XYZ file of C-alpha atoms in Angstrom:
667
model
C 8.824 -1.044 25.754
C 11.483 -1.469 28.309
C 14.146 0.273 26.290
C 15.297 3.795 25.634
C 14.414 3.495 21.941
C 12.111 6.315 20.822
C 8.539 5.290 20.123
C 7.037 5.035 16.656
C 4.792 7.991 17.424
C 7.721 10.149 18.543
C 9.638 9.250 15.386
C 6.620 10.127 13.235
C 6.181 13.488 14.923
C 9.883 14.321 14.751
C 10.221 13.220 11.127
C 7.276 15.347 10.116
C 8.619 18.324 12.021
C 11.987 18.084 10.246
C 10.481 17.523 6.793
C 7.913 20.298 6.966
C 8.762 23.684 5.522
C 5.701 25.285 7.061
C 6.129 28.149 9.485
C 3.647 30.568 11.002
C 0.979 31.683 8.528
C 1.730 28.913 6.027
C 1.396 26.263 8.754
C -1.990 27.502 9.928
C -3.186 28.016 6.359
C -2.470 24.375 5.532
C -4.186 23.327 8.765
C -7.218 25.428 7.842
C -7.356 23.987 4.319
C -7.155 20.437 5.679
C -9.794 21.089 8.326
C -12.137 22.668 5.789
C -11.588 19.758 3.408
C -12.324 17.240 6.164
C -15.493 19.064 7.252
C -16.614 19.299 3.643
C -16.093 15.552 3.190
C -17.935 14.646 6.395
C -20.781 16.965 5.449
C -21.057 15.267 2.045
C -20.618 11.685 3.296
C -23.263 11.924 6.001
C -25.504 14.394 4.093
C -25.499 16.756 7.068
C -26.330 19.958 5.177
C -24.263 22.072 7.584
C -25.321 25.721 7.404
C -27.677 24.704 4.611
C -24.734 23.749 2.386
C -25.026 20.460 0.483
C -23.323 20.724 -2.940
C -23.949 18.473 -5.901
C -21.516 15.601 -6.426
C -19.449 17.331 -9.102
C -19.376 20.638 -7.171
C -18.165 18.802 -4.083
C -15.285 17.272 -6.059
C -14.253 20.653 -7.506
C -14.213 22.238 -4.036
C -12.185 19.316 -2.681
C -9.656 19.527 -5.521
C -9.282 23.278 -4.988
C -8.671 22.989 -1.237
C -6.170 20.154 -1.355
C -4.440 21.383 -4.494
C -3.830 24.666 -2.664
C -2.459 22.681 0.286
C -0.178 20.793 -2.126
C 1.550 23.984 -3.273
C 2.090 25.122 0.308
C 3.194 21.771 1.727
C 5.259 20.227 -1.098
C 8.164 22.272 -2.522
C 8.588 22.786 -6.254
C 11.872 20.857 -6.226
C 13.964 18.864 -3.782
C 16.462 20.878 -1.823
C 14.339 24.025 -1.928
C 14.918 26.544 0.843
C 12.799 26.381 3.962
C 9.667 28.462 4.015
C 6.983 28.924 1.360
C 8.005 31.234 -1.521
C 5.616 33.808 -2.975
C 5.015 31.851 -6.182
C 3.660 28.915 -4.149
C 1.314 31.258 -2.320
C 0.170 32.562 -5.709
C -0.421 29.036 -7.021
C -2.374 28.130 -3.880
C -4.687 31.124 -4.304
C -5.111 30.527 -8.034
C -5.976 26.852 -7.399
C -9.030 27.834 -5.368
C -10.463 30.327 -7.873
C -11.405 27.965 -10.760
C -12.501 25.310 -8.261
C -14.972 27.722 -6.630
C -16.203 28.952 -10.014
C -16.841 25.428 -11.308
C -18.359 24.353 -8.005
C -20.845 27.213 -8.066
C -21.888 26.223 -11.606
C -22.115 22.480 -10.949
C -25.789 22.285 -11.918
C -25.284 24.160 -15.200
C -22.345 21.883 -16.073
C -24.672 18.870 -15.822
C -27.876 20.299 -17.245
C -26.369 22.275 -20.124
C -23.603 19.823 -21.050
C -20.703 22.193 -20.527
C -18.247 19.390 -21.292
C -19.352 19.761 -24.947
C -20.171 23.477 -25.122
C -19.508 25.996 -22.362
C -18.946 29.728 -21.789
C -15.435 30.930 -22.492
C -14.770 31.555 -18.792
C -15.560 27.899 -18.020
C -13.062 26.773 -20.652
C -10.412 29.130 -19.217
C -11.125 27.869 -15.701
C -10.736 24.300 -16.980
C -7.379 25.137 -18.551
C -6.085 26.816 -15.392
C -7.201 23.917 -13.186
C -5.640 21.391 -15.556
C -2.285 23.195 -15.563
C -2.253 23.345 -11.757
C -3.204 19.666 -11.495
C -0.244 18.731 -13.683
C 2.100 20.764 -11.468
C 0.628 19.140 -8.360
C 1.080 15.713 -9.949
C 4.721 16.543 -10.698
C 5.403 17.588 -7.120
C 3.751 14.567 -5.538
C 4.197 11.853 -8.163
C 7.356 12.798 -10.023
C 8.312 13.845 -13.536
C 7.637 10.475 -15.202
C 4.071 10.358 -13.905
C 3.265 13.889 -15.074
C 4.697 13.139 -18.517
C 2.512 10.033 -18.763
C -0.529 12.042 -17.648
C 0.286 14.787 -20.167
C 0.793 12.322 -23.016
C -2.507 10.511 -22.509
C -4.300 13.711 -21.551
C -3.349 15.163 -24.948
C -4.157 11.946 -26.785
C -7.577 13.196 -27.989
C -5.764 15.985 -29.870
C -4.015 13.571 -32.252
C -5.933 10.299 -31.844
C -7.258 10.357 -35.413
C -3.673 10.322 -36.762
C -2.710 7.111 -34.923
C -2.501 3.780 -36.765
C -4.612 0.643 -36.289
C -6.228 0.045 -32.928
C -4.580 3.206 -31.566
C -6.882 5.301 -33.765
C -9.554 7.189 -31.863
C -11.959 10.101 -31.901
C -10.257 13.483 -32.257
C -11.049 16.498 -30.042
C -10.129 20.150 -30.447
C -8.020 21.922 -27.823
C -10.978 23.569 -26.058
C -13.020 20.370 -26.316
C -10.183 18.420 -24.701
C -9.907 20.879 -21.813
C -13.642 20.785 -21.174
C -13.886 17.007 -21.501
C -11.119 16.456 -18.943
C -12.291 18.950 -16.330
C -16.051 19.230 -16.868
C -16.681 15.623 -17.931
C -17.165 12.760 -15.494
C -14.512 10.313 -16.741
C -11.291 12.239 -16.216
C -10.294 14.655 -13.443
C -13.474 14.017 -11.436
C -13.774 10.408 -12.592
C -13.617 7.211 -10.541
C -10.168 7.805 -8.934
C -11.185 11.202 -7.536
C -14.626 9.951 -6.517
C -12.992 7.124 -4.567
C -10.701 9.566 -2.741
C -13.620 11.800 -1.780
C -16.116 9.101 -0.860
C -13.914 6.440 0.734
C -10.204 7.032 1.138
C -10.290 10.233 3.205
C -12.186 8.422 5.955
C -9.556 5.691 6.144
C -6.758 8.270 6.167
C -8.480 9.856 9.178
C -8.639 6.484 10.947
C -4.987 5.712 10.226
C -3.851 9.132 11.416
C -5.927 8.862 14.614
C -4.498 5.416 15.283
C -0.953 6.710 14.870
C -1.182 9.891 16.931
C -2.876 8.144 19.858
C -0.002 5.650 20.097
C -1.197 2.811 17.887
C 2.237 2.351 16.333
C 3.798 1.867 19.772
C 1.144 -0.674 20.752
C 1.498 -2.801 17.639
C 5.283 -2.738 18.031
C 4.999 -3.869 21.649
C 2.386 -6.449 20.720
C 4.664 -7.899 18.037
C 7.537 -8.020 20.544
C 5.395 -9.777 23.123
C 4.359 -12.412 20.591
C 7.584 -12.930 18.631
C 10.441 -11.418 20.628
C 11.472 -14.605 22.456
C 11.712 -16.836 19.390
C 14.947 -17.314 17.438
C 15.544 -14.331 15.195
C 12.877 -12.568 17.243
C 13.694 -8.976 16.165
C 13.232 -9.877 12.488
C 9.880 -11.523 13.199
C 8.846 -8.464 15.196
C 9.729 -6.305 12.186
C 7.671 -8.498 9.847
C 4.638 -8.527 12.123
C 4.666 -4.886 13.247
C 5.439 -3.456 9.800
C 2.750 -5.652 8.267
C 0.125 -4.418 10.717
C 1.103 -0.764 10.449
C 1.401 -0.970 6.670
C -2.050 -2.531 6.379
C -3.492 0.443 8.260
C -1.509 3.253 6.649
C -1.284 1.863 3.116
C 1.992 3.750 2.600
C 5.213 1.808 2.038
C 7.789 4.573 2.481
C 6.193 6.253 5.506
C 5.873 2.832 7.147
C 9.596 2.189 6.721
C 10.455 5.624 8.119
C 8.121 5.069 11.088
C 8.896 1.504 12.164
C 12.321 1.082 10.545
C 14.288 3.244 13.028
C 13.071 0.881 15.770
C 13.148 -2.525 14.084
C 16.307 -2.269 11.971
C 18.776 -1.373 14.786
C 17.254 -4.128 16.922
C 17.747 -6.674 14.123
C 21.343 -5.564 13.606
C 22.008 -5.836 17.323
C 20.737 -9.431 17.368
C 23.047 -10.536 14.560
C 21.304 -9.771 11.281
C 23.592 -7.959 8.772
C 22.562 -4.389 7.941
C 21.592 -5.208 4.352
C 19.471 -8.172 5.460
C 17.744 -6.127 8.164
C 16.955 -3.387 5.642
C 15.632 -5.965 3.172
C 13.320 -7.466 5.805
C 11.862 -4.066 6.675
C 11.443 -3.174 2.987
C 9.540 -6.386 2.229
C 7.404 -6.221 5.360
C 6.399 -2.612 4.679
C 5.685 -3.328 1.008
C 3.447 -6.244 1.913
C 1.437 -4.019 4.243
C -0.089 -2.318 1.216
C -1.448 -5.710 0.164
C -2.774 -6.694 3.602
C -6.369 -5.967 4.697
C -8.209 -4.327 6.367
C -7.182 -0.942 4.929
C -4.478 -1.785 2.350
C -3.726 1.182 0.066
C -5.745 3.657 -1.948
C -5.617 1.334 -4.940
C -7.811 -1.271 -3.198
C -10.708 1.198 -2.991
C -10.206 2.157 -6.632
C -10.257 -1.543 -7.503
C -13.590 -1.992 -5.747
C -15.036 0.913 -7.726
C -13.731 -0.368 -11.068
C -15.150 -3.828 -10.354
C -18.349 -2.342 -8.931
C -18.153 -4.588 -5.861
C -18.161 -3.736 -2.126
C -14.745 -2.996 -0.657
C -15.324 -5.949 1.697
C -15.086 -8.300 -1.300
C -11.651 -6.920 -2.164
C -10.587 -7.285 1.495
C -11.613 -10.929 1.624
C -9.965 -11.758 -1.704
C -6.686 -10.048 -0.745
C -6.392 -11.651 2.699
C -4.983 -15.107 1.921
C -2.371 -14.011 -0.685
C -1.103 -11.331 1.722
C -1.007 -13.865 4.567
C 0.984 -16.277 2.400
C 3.475 -13.513 1.634
C 4.032 -12.783 5.333
C 4.325 -16.491 6.116
C 7.036 -16.694 3.453
C 8.895 -13.826 5.152
C 8.574 -15.447 8.590
C 9.762 -18.810 7.254
C 12.813 -17.192 5.668
C 13.894 -15.074 8.645
C 13.392 -18.060 10.950
C 15.455 -20.335 8.702
C 18.161 -17.652 8.462
C 18.257 -17.375 12.260
C 18.325 -21.166 12.717
C 21.185 -21.654 10.238
C 23.297 -18.934 11.853
C 22.388 -19.563 15.471
C 20.614 -16.254 16.084
C 18.451 -16.084 19.186
C 15.607 -13.943 20.468
C 15.570 -10.589 22.210
C 16.718 -10.165 25.821
C 13.911 -10.876 28.259
C 14.225 -7.393 29.761
C 13.237 -5.815 26.431
C 10.134 -7.941 25.874
C 6.828 -6.644 27.273
C 4.295 -9.053 28.745
C 1.357 -9.923 26.496
C -1.209 -9.245 29.217
C 0.231 -5.831 30.075
C 0.432 -4.916 26.393
C -3.198 -5.847 25.792
C -4.302 -3.890 28.872
C -2.685 -0.771 27.486
C -3.591 -1.233 23.830
C -7.032 -2.846 23.782
C -8.653 0.352 22.411
C -6.710 -0.099 19.167
C -7.742 -3.726 18.776
C -11.342 -2.904 19.647
C -11.582 -0.030 17.156
C -9.873 -2.160 14.501
C -12.292 -5.024 15.176
C -15.228 -2.617 14.883
C -13.855 -1.309 11.582
C -13.598 -4.837 10.176
C -17.085 -5.732 11.474
C -18.629 -2.653 9.874
C -16.858 -3.364 6.581
C -17.524 -7.098 6.337
C -20.874 -7.498 8.100
C -22.631 -4.141 7.987
C -21.114 -3.151 4.610
C -20.714 0.486 5.672
C -17.755 1.225 3.408
C -18.052 5.016 3.504
C -19.111 5.402 7.151
C -17.056 2.670 8.867
C -13.719 4.536 9.238
C -15.400 7.592 10.771
C -17.338 5.483 13.281
C -14.188 3.494 14.133
C -12.258 6.752 14.636
C -14.936 8.105 16.981
C -14.870 4.854 18.977
C -11.078 5.047 19.275
C -11.010 8.698 20.335
C -13.841 8.288 22.856
C -12.080 5.364 24.519
C -8.771 7.232 24.422
C -10.285 10.076 26.453
C -10.322 7.781 29.488
C -6.680 6.709 29.070
C -4.159 9.481 29.634
C -1.413 7.894 27.528
C -3.750 7.675 24.521
C -5.618 10.940 24.915
C -5.807 13.247 21.879
C -4.180 16.436 23.157
C -3.649 19.658 21.183
C -0.209 18.656 19.847
C -1.519 15.314 18.658
C -4.555 16.976 17.106
C -2.288 19.295 15.118
C -0.209 16.374 13.899
C -3.364 14.447 12.947
C -4.635 17.335 10.838
C -1.238 17.960 9.252
C -0.780 14.264 8.502
C -4.293 14.080 7.070
C -3.828 17.187 4.927
C -0.486 16.121 3.446
C -1.705 12.574 2.731
C -4.950 13.646 1.072
C -3.259 16.502 -0.818
C -0.802 14.013 -2.302
C -3.602 11.605 -3.237
C -5.734 14.341 -4.801
C -2.843 15.707 -6.858
C -1.719 12.290 -8.093
C -5.141 10.805 -8.793
C -6.414 13.951 -10.506
C -3.404 13.651 -12.816
C -4.055 9.952 -13.369
C -7.623 10.906 -14.257
C -6.199 12.423 -17.444
C -4.962 8.967 -18.452
C -8.393 7.473 -17.824
C -10.127 10.301 -19.683
C -7.773 10.281 -22.662
C -8.239 6.539 -23.220
C -11.981 6.596 -22.556
C -12.963 9.602 -24.662
C -11.059 8.355 -27.712
C -12.312 4.759 -27.389
C -8.769 3.363 -27.474
C -9.117 1.441 -24.177
C -11.641 -1.043 -25.562
C -9.770 -1.411 -28.851
C -6.509 -2.160 -27.017
C -8.099 -4.997 -25.029
C -9.620 -6.524 -28.147
C -6.290 -6.306 -29.987
C -4.445 -7.932 -27.092
C -6.876 -10.849 -27.126
C -6.372 -11.190 -30.858
C -2.568 -11.210 -30.649
C -2.518 -13.642 -27.707
C -4.756 -15.999 -29.739
C -6.429 -17.259 -26.564
C -3.134 -18.072 -24.790
C -3.687 -17.167 -21.146
C -0.011 -17.782 -20.129
C 1.099 -15.386 -22.869
C -1.351 -12.719 -21.721
C -0.320 -13.137 -18.080
C 3.369 -12.920 -18.967
C 2.765 -9.762 -21.000
C 0.683 -8.302 -18.189
C 3.315 -9.123 -15.564
C 6.137 -7.528 -17.546
C 4.060 -4.452 -18.400
C 2.915 -4.007 -14.795
C 6.458 -4.352 -13.506
C 7.940 -1.876 -15.985
C 5.199 0.710 -15.422
C 5.518 0.248 -11.665
C 9.113 1.466 -11.914
C 8.136 4.892 -13.149
C 4.683 5.444 -11.667
C 2.946 5.113 -8.353
C 1.144 1.833 -7.706
C -2.207 3.605 -8.071
C -1.208 5.054 -11.447
C 0.137 1.726 -12.684
C -2.975 -0.137 -11.557
C -5.449 2.379 -13.013
C -3.638 2.421 -16.342
C -3.586 -1.374 -16.675
C -7.063 -1.914 -15.236
C -8.329 0.011 -18.274
C -6.082 -1.593 -20.896
C -5.172 -5.078 -19.665
C -7.723 -6.248 -17.100
C -10.692 -6.340 -19.536
C -8.693 -8.634 -21.831
C -7.825 -10.991 -18.948
C -11.457 -11.119 -17.853
C -12.689 -11.652 -21.402
C -10.207 -14.530 -21.709
C -12.088 -16.273 -18.910
C -10.041 -15.370 -15.823
C -11.616 -14.358 -12.526
C -12.215 -10.550 -12.556
C -11.085 -9.932 -8.976
C -8.033 -12.176 -9.383
C -7.112 -10.394 -12.634
C -7.148 -6.983 -10.944
C -5.151 -8.289 -7.956
C -2.649 -9.774 -10.419
C -1.994 -6.308 -11.838
C -1.722 -4.785 -8.356
C 0.833 -7.348 -7.146
C 3.085 -6.963 -10.155
C 2.901 -3.183 -9.905
C 4.061 -3.435 -6.264
C 7.158 -5.473 -7.123
C 9.148 -2.438 -8.245
C 9.280 -1.323 -4.576
C 11.659 -4.182 -3.732
C 13.257 -4.952 -7.110
C 16.328 -3.162 -8.511
C 17.008 -0.857 -10.226
C 14.205 1.256 -8.688
C 13.504 -0.560 -5.379
C 12.255 2.548 -3.540
C 11.397 0.583 -0.399
C 14.804 -1.126 -0.326
C 16.659 2.154 -0.902
C 14.710 3.850 1.897
C 15.338 0.947 4.276
C 19.030 0.887 3.306
C 19.259 4.530 4.323
C 17.873 3.678 7.759
C 20.074 0.587 8.073
C 23.236 2.284 6.824
C 23.749 -0.472 4.243
C 24.532 -0.588 0.529
C 21.344 0.189 -1.389
C 22.097 -2.205 -4.264
C 22.852 -5.142 -1.983
C 19.782 -4.392 0.129
C 17.663 -4.353 -3.026
C 18.995 -7.748 -4.149
C 18.224 -9.308 -0.771
C 14.806 -7.654 -0.666
C 14.036 -9.171 -4.060
C 15.101 -12.594 -2.771
C 13.108 -12.295 0.443
C 10.064 -11.115 -1.497
C 10.482 -13.662 -4.277
C 7.135 -15.241 -3.423
C 5.531 -12.070 -4.811
C 6.757 -13.102 -8.264
C 4.852 -16.370 -7.986
C 1.736 -15.573 -5.943
C -0.097 -13.576 -8.645
C 0.126 -16.502 -11.081
C -1.146 -18.855 -8.380
C -4.309 -16.993 -7.456
C -5.148 -15.797 -10.965
C -5.194 -19.429 -12.159
C -6.633 -20.813 -8.906
C -9.350 -18.518 -7.445
C -9.504 -20.721 -4.340
C -6.494 -18.711 -3.102
C -8.637 -15.560 -3.092
C -11.220 -17.511 -1.075
C -13.584 -18.121 -3.976
C -14.990 -21.611 -4.525
C -16.009 -24.537 -2.323
C -14.544 -24.851 1.161
C -12.718 -28.157 0.536
C -10.905 -26.770 -2.504
C -9.983 -23.587 -0.599
C -8.559 -25.561 2.350
C -6.623 -27.940 0.120
C -5.181 -25.106 -1.957
C -4.217 -23.193 1.189
C -2.403 -26.144 2.762
C -0.564 -26.838 -0.493
C 0.455 -23.177 -0.857
C 1.736 -22.975 2.744
C 3.792 -26.149 2.268
C 5.170 -24.778 -1.007
C 6.366 -21.469 0.442
C 7.869 -23.297 3.434
C 9.970 -25.462 1.097
C 10.963 -22.536 -1.107
C 12.025 -20.568 2.006
C 14.059 -23.579 3.192
C 15.797 -23.811 -0.185
C 16.549 -20.090 -0.326
C 17.990 -19.927 3.204
C 19.608 -23.383 3.251
C 17.892 -24.723 6.355
C 15.230 -27.454 6.569
C 13.299 -28.004 9.798
C 14.234 -31.193 11.684
C 17.132 -31.708 9.281
C 19.335 -28.653 9.800
C 21.544 -26.712 7.420
C 21.501 -28.268 3.939
C 24.074 -28.200 1.150
C 23.484 -26.739 -2.351
C 22.404 -30.100 -3.825
C 19.813 -30.618 -1.098
C 18.641 -27.041 -1.511
C 17.975 -27.693 -5.182
C 16.039 -30.876 -4.363
C 13.926 -29.055 -1.792
C 13.322 -26.226 -4.272
C 12.066 -28.743 -6.855
C 9.683 -30.168 -4.248
C 8.402 -26.664 -3.509
C 7.986 -25.918 -7.214
C 5.946 -29.093 -7.592
C 3.564 -27.918 -4.884
C 3.383 -24.437 -6.379
C 2.322 -25.654 -9.830
C -1.510 -25.795 -9.816
C -1.874 -29.467 -10.707
C -2.609 -32.512 -8.526
C 0.075 -34.689 -10.149
C 2.770 -32.077 -9.443
C 1.508 -31.823 -5.851
C 1.952 -35.549 -5.386
C 5.455 -35.392 -6.872
C 6.415 -32.502 -4.566
C 5.103 -34.294 -1.484
C 6.882 -37.511 -2.502
C 10.211 -35.703 -2.887
C 10.111 -34.050 0.534
C 8.945 -37.273 2.222
C 11.917 -39.063 0.677
C 14.223 -36.349 2.009
C 12.995 -36.854 5.583
C 13.120 -40.654 5.256
C 16.689 -40.433 3.976
C 17.651 -38.202 6.910
C 16.112 -40.672 9.370
C 17.873 -43.657 7.752
C 21.201 -41.833 7.825
C 20.752 -40.994 11.495
C 20.325 -37.264 10.967
C 23.499 -36.895 8.898
C 21.718 -35.426 5.892
C 21.915 -31.940 7.356
C 24.109 -30.069 9.809
C 23.013 -29.482 13.411
C 25.666 -26.813 13.987
C 23.008 -24.105 14.233
C 21.623 -25.544 17.453
C 25.080 -25.547 19.031
C 25.661 -21.961 17.859
C 22.318 -20.872 19.298
C 23.125 -22.334 22.716
C 26.557 -20.702 22.701
C 25.162 -17.298 21.710
C 22.422 -17.564 24.311
C 24.974 -18.265 27.009
C 27.132 -15.374 25.769
C 24.168 -13.001 25.798
C 23.150 -14.085 29.298
C 26.697 -13.441 30.514
C 26.686 -9.965 28.948
C 23.364 -9.119 30.592
C 24.609 -10.325 33.974
C 27.751 -8.236 33.586
C 25.732 -5.169 32.575
C 23.353 -5.508 35.520
C 26.230 -5.850 37.964
């Protein structure tokens, strides 16, 4: 970039340096734990048998939990505002976390062959209790108090399940039986969520970290500027595109805002976007990244495991809805810029496309190889490691991308903190899965929901949307999705809805809390970067992301929007959906292409036309098309007086003003 703005990589490194409390021995201990965990995972994934060591599946998971749980206590403080440095009690917890993990790992075969989850030596039960207590503390540190309370409630459910009424009644377990079932069984702590982390997610975290530390964030920012910077409202479109790409690779909403936001938000403000609007754009763009393939977030891999389908199937299904969401954002920021006469970025700040591609082709090549290996070769577990090797090998020959010692340290630290957080949270969520599975309540809940809904799919979807949204306020997206995929998704599928669409429906509604007050974590974070009012930023983020409230209902009732069905139906549904979000964006921002700024009455008419196209029915589509055609005919008959063309005049005036300022600055 031709500016003095710090790069995304520099911001990431500096942010991590300021946030970390690690010094000296604690720093290198965390690095060692992360390195050992990575080597252990690679050894297991590729069945290398390094030094003759190839543990059983359950032993591998215990070792992994022990290593990254220990890293959790060293990296994440017990409470916010804690003093710098690692206190002695965290060192003690880190050491204790490894002891039961090693014990259980060494007895992995006996746990399976002798059924220790039903009857085990006293020391195994004690080890299970210690590990469970530490997992809950790790979940609290990484996921918050609400999540750990939910995990504790459902984890203890087997203790009192036989006292619950109706469909909430379940099989009762004793205290020792509950401990053993959760830790030594295969449906709780080391159930599907933890298996997905170990077998799939760690590899993608490695790829994302390698992409970041070798300058991938800078390239995608420059690439977005080269493509979108010259258009009206260019900085906002750059934010949408760059944050979407980076979010799709990192899968983390908040870290994406903190990485790209310090670059995109000031640029948007400088070009004329208010602070609250700039923050809202960044919040929505970063939130959508978790829904955009190829990597998405951890929940997408868990979804593939629950559905027992290749991850590539989830990628393909998620692509079009995510693309529609980003089109809605682009339509809105463009209409906002057109109505208010905002122009693009100064030419001196926009890199050339050819130069950008020359510098950043290794990122595109490694990303293309990742997608090819996922979609064509179906190498879900191996693909991210191969793509990382390709990226690092190419980077060796380019000095600006080369993985030096400082970048290697950041990669390992980033990897360790990310995986430690995932392990702590998903091990805690495993208690929810185990508590519902062991008692048999999960199946009973789905059957009862079907009975109460009396076959009404709209009623079930409305209940699911509200439940997903409320749970998303207090839990991570992964926790919300896992909880509802057990309770709600089976009922939706049994009611006749598409399984993949039903699971995506839950995911989308769980994500909405990131941009919707009162929680709106993404909006609050972006407001902090933008220096705007958090409440106002949240309201605008909700408006900008309003398509997310509608999209789940569209694709769950019309699987063509998740690219399932015949090609003609898919194309027709896609065109209709694009037209619908264009009209809704025009109504929300008060600007219709080729007409100009429109008054409130016209906005309502355009919104009705968009709603007609959104409703999944051919008659409503025809009505929507007829309305918008009449609007354009009326504008033509009236000689263009239906809307206001003031925006064009404002744009020309601002462009001239900006050119004069640049000329003055250069002189």
